[in-house]
């Protein structure tokens, strides 16, 4: 019984009322700071949208305008000269990143994860400026990347800067960085819950109500601000769906397996392309020229074959068409799955700046549409519309590439506001994620860090210890005993403070440590020092 008491008291973490009150005050204080982060993230999402529109109109139309709808197809009257638009954009992007912030290259999220894991949440303020500018030029000039990576770095950078200015402990800086990520995703996709889920699954090392609250505050504020300027609409407008037959679950299982394989193909192609470009012993500008020229030629050939520059930019126009069942054929889908993967890999491998989340949506939509067209042809009476499978495929590939199943499920619901398809969607998502993790160790974000020798541990209860130094965890005012105290006094202190062990101080130095089990059987009023000399027990 004594051992049970001892081990129970040793393993159980007890929080005093005073400490609980301090924790609550600290959470409230960080939540106020998180509201500021949410404000910046919301306006950052708005500004980033307008920057993309500006550069899109400048490059493709030769106009100075901020008017642009991402769900509409890219148009241009430049003819074959459109090939050189990505080349010009890539040159400018390479200049900005090489000159001012190399961290702004690539897809953003791994850099934030690295800052949390290796740099105690420290991100240089200039990164957000260069990242937003470089990414808006990349996307505006036809680079095949998404906009979530840049806005993640914008929000995270401000959260980090605010934490550093206020001289907050590392764990609080990390919370503000995560709040910036949540706010950035929420404002960009009008998906506040998805933004919180994204930060929890991919950025924050551990979570509790004390760390979740600032994320919720940031996401709420950011979404409200963005929706006031950009409209409180879902990212994609789609018709309602329902599960036509229980046999469809079999088709959605197949879709989940296929989505997992497609996600693996996407990640393998992306990093193989990066390896190829890294192996070229030439200047970054020449690498950018090669990659962007191939991208430009590919985009123009797609336009000649299908009438639209499908692989340029974010790709929301294709996603919208597919969800509305507009002119989607198997030849188009198969071509775009492979070409979008290649286009995104070329853009990032050549030094472009932008995210991989939107390309995952694009590739997933095409994968799901392929399955949808097939099963609709084979089993027309028991299957939902093609767009239902496209929607599920979108979430499944996102889960496979990012490893964030909860985020994929929640964000798909928030971006479409469609609940009827959630059962098959959840099934396909977890199968795709399981399939990917079984065959491919890392997700698309952690793979980039693993190639640098940085291991990302997914156990949220352990990672937090990597962020806290001994100095931060140490207490200056702690309970202790002295060697002159009686054993009965020590036992009273242990019981009264719910402690299993207590340090023994002697002349300002630690004399040793006594545990509850050490003093339990000892009776009398002699001092600790006398009992030690007699040999009744030893101090560890």
Steps between C-alpha positions, in 0.01 A plus 500: 500500500785737582651449152165570338467826690855594417474433129158661475630815662813491283322463168204726564548864421324712755431865433451731795208748497749783470667336200162432340404866540831607349446263205157650435638854513781400266256347251284813506807717443624288207148498353504880493830488313350233272218740412765742370653215301154422360455861391829497312426156351157612381627815334800303373267254327312789341816679387645176364189437289522851354872463434437179303227677302728796428785290365263269309346797319841658442663188356214346301293803401744791521262686731538672835203356685419318823188335359525124459287195578706188564213270400508639146740369236819692421479689172761682293538651153875442485478179296815289506682779686315386813777240532734770630272632773605232754864563399478871584318429825752234606793734436351763729419242767852357493645848535285575805570172679872485419553862601282536808354176642593149378240360746230648277567237233286190481167431661532676834350262754820294556685822578247583770523146638878531503479831687286335767717188531850641466484876559259540792241661277731775373420616144659803343244779434630558148398146405131589501558802275715316246285186514179689425661698219682203345199269522256752358737550204538121461125440495422815301749405228361148462708310753317181592486547876245571772448799722481328840878466549566873469214606727615243757843662507349849514288418806771291666763769444290768668418266790870428545596867477237601754613230740862610470416868550306414816785272617261211556617149598563256214177309550296821472689608188420162345132544588497840326674351196231230491232766543642676195477177302140442611404857418672490161329179389165613641510835324620357169244221468219650713537192717558589869466147638722365225761762582507390863517133398787572259704670772425227754586210271805645329652784704421500872710240686237435767149613562264564787228754567774743603663483155188447289328817623751745343475310169121525505517872577743565215302292249174666598634854470680426173196335339272786604733763355558310174130427454410866550713596201492187284151371580378233743473234234635145486808457282306282256128507414369149433163323476376281784585131503380191679611140522297322229575142608691325776698325224665836435712454810696238302568757229612755755737245654654452155521877465682526833756241392553668164528843665773364726699375202454829315618691809814285511562561130458873555745517792756276332489707181531828688810403693658315208462818295662701779789252503545540126513878525728488805743278307536760225821693567372821349374831633155516663387740228583250226319227690199725524521573128503131411217398732272794423552469125394134510201606711408771248520262206292239682233752594477625142468144366221432747326813372532383138361156585222589746432871459615616845829552688393245759838446666590868544439660838302359791261301281171586668328541162544130424387406850185711461422353157538146628280553805233645270536210251611728215668339197710251696627199304733214588771606248503852649511366855783253441709761322446761770580266791847437363561847359394679819744286698776581251409869487503538879828307524660717230387821666635408843807315373605799291486730802141622494304594808155373595303226668419136428155491661311641199683270255397211725138619469537513121658154474245355742208646307629342179561165669152492649342605170675212324351251744163676480481485120603134506245382758226715347561326169509151654228542766285798397202417725683471833757778486503868591604766244861519386553818701423312823794269437710799396426667834596190696812451289603857575495437875662156468805621305542796738501256793749276322743778419479702822433216744228715657178300478299717738600814311404345167157400628420826676633730228315313226179549692572868567609573143185341356247514789379156390430251778320227305821347365687491831474125572669381180734798516628403845542139390704590192710751691618261771566224246706737283698620801560146623603386152747785465654458843534126446691537173663842542646591837465878491232743390569776249606743775707276725679348199668832430626517858604135508724565199681756716541250783218650710268238646144611565343303783123474477438416868346822624554418868876469466603767252442786741808397702717578198389861518559573868848557636599393852525869594140561398372193685699561820336666799681744723246491784445134576412293804791332672609350830818556699724241654414641846125432462349198668378216285149565629525859372616376160213253484254778586639716216474212252141421592389863527631588153410177321866426431666165445856630535662809646852643476703542819697825524807555714681837509334612177596183311303189418595234755293229336144387431255318730200313370175428680581132522834580670337669798181294520626234744730725705360620832632753746606857524864481403626713211550373150875530540497282813301226327743505209799465731335213684439323168120477524478635145713673241437817310510449121 
